[in-house]
Coordinates of C-alpha atoms in Angstrom, one line a residue:
X1 CA 11.8 4.3 25.6
X2 CA 12.0 4.6 21.8
X3 CA 10.3 7.4 19.9
X4 CA 8.6 7.0 16.5
X5 CA 9.7 8.3 13.2
X6 CA 9.7 12.1 12.9
X7 CA 6.8 13.3 10.7
X8 CA 7.5 14.1 7.1
X9 CA 6.9 17.6 6.0
X10 CA 4.3 18.2 3.3
X11 CA 5.8 17.5 -0.2
X12 CA 8.7 15.4 1.0
X13 CA 9.7 11.8 1.0
X14 CA 11.5 9.6 3.5
X15 CA 14.5 7.5 3.1
X16 CA 14.6 5.4 -0.1
X17 CA 15.3 1.8 0.6
X18 CA 15.9 -1.0 -1.9
X19 CA 15.4 -4.8 -1.8
X20 CA 15.7 -7.7 -4.2
X21 CA 12.5 -9.2 -5.5
X22 CA 12.2 -12.9 -6.5
X23 CA 12.7 -12.3 -10.2
X24 CA 16.2 -10.9 -9.9
X25 CA 15.0 -7.3 -10.0
X26 CA 15.2 -4.6 -7.4
X27 CA 12.4 -2.7 -5.8
X28 CA 12.9 0.8 -4.3
X29 CA 10.4 1.9 -1.6
X30 CA 9.8 5.3 0.2
X31 CA 7.1 7.0 2.2
X32 CA 5.7 10.1 0.7
X33 CA 3.7 13.0 2.3
X34 CA 1.6 14.6 -0.3
X35 CA 0.5 18.3 -0.3
X36 CA -2.8 17.4 1.2
X37 CA -1.2 15.7 4.2
X38 CA -1.8 12.1 3.1
X39 CA 1.0 9.6 3.7
X40 CA 1.6 7.0 1.0
X41 CA 4.1 4.2 0.3
X42 CA 5.5 4.6 -3.2
X43 CA 7.5 1.8 -5.0
X44 CA 9.3 1.3 -8.3
X45 CA 11.0 -1.7 -9.7
X46 CA 13.9 -2.0 -12.2
X47 CA 16.8 -4.3 -13.1
X48 CA 19.2 -2.8 -10.6
X49 CA 19.2 -0.6 -7.5
X50 CA 20.3 2.6 -9.3
X51 CA 17.6 2.4 -11.9
X52 CA 15.0 1.5 -9.3
X53 CA 15.9 4.6 -7.3
X54 CA 15.8 6.8 -10.4
X55 CA 12.4 5.5 -11.3
X56 CA 11.1 6.0 -7.8
X57 CA 12.3 9.6 -7.7
X58 CA 10.5 10.2 -11.0
X59 CA 7.4 8.6 -9.6
X60 CA 7.6 10.7 -6.5
X61 CA 8.0 13.9 -8.5
X62 CA 4.9 13.1 -10.6
X63 CA 2.8 12.2 -7.5
X64 CA 3.8 15.5 -5.9
X65 CA 3.0 17.5 -9.0
X66 CA -0.5 15.9 -9.2
X67 CA -1.0 16.3 -5.5
X68 CA 0.0 20.0 -5.6
X69 CA -2.5 20.5 -8.4
X70 CA -5.3 18.9 -6.3
X71 CA -4.3 20.7 -3.1
X72 CA -5.0 24.0 -4.8
X73 CA -8.7 23.0 -5.2
X74 CA -9.3 23.1 -1.4
X75 CA -10.3 26.5 -0.1
X76 CA -9.3 28.0 3.2
X77 CA -10.8 30.9 5.1
X78 CA -7.9 33.1 3.9
X79 CA -8.8 32.6 0.2
X80 CA -10.4 35.6 -1.6
X81 CA -14.1 35.6 -2.6
X82 CA -13.4 35.4 -6.3
X83 CA -11.6 32.1 -5.8
X84 CA -14.7 30.7 -4.0
X85 CA -16.9 32.0 -6.9
X86 CA -14.6 30.4 -9.5
X87 CA -14.6 27.0 -7.7
X88 CA -18.3 27.1 -7.1
X89 CA -19.2 28.2 -10.7
X90 CA -16.7 25.6 -12.1
X91 CA -18.5 22.9 -10.2
X92 CA -21.8 23.9 -11.8
X93 CA -20.5 23.5 -15.3

């Protein structure tokens, strides 16, 4: 019996794979687990595999940066009261 893929940790990506697309360009693909736990497929295309991987890594870094910013907006029971008040008052503005 085979097992599935091991889950990605928050803020990490899986193996980057590349494949040729019909126009003679190369597409790099990876799975990405954002800070909120959502799993996404991220792609980038370039003229060769090295450039496609580099573009994908930049795209991954940007998605993680934005995801980390959004993840800070979610409150947990461990958050202090002033954080709750800040978020609540910010929503009223």
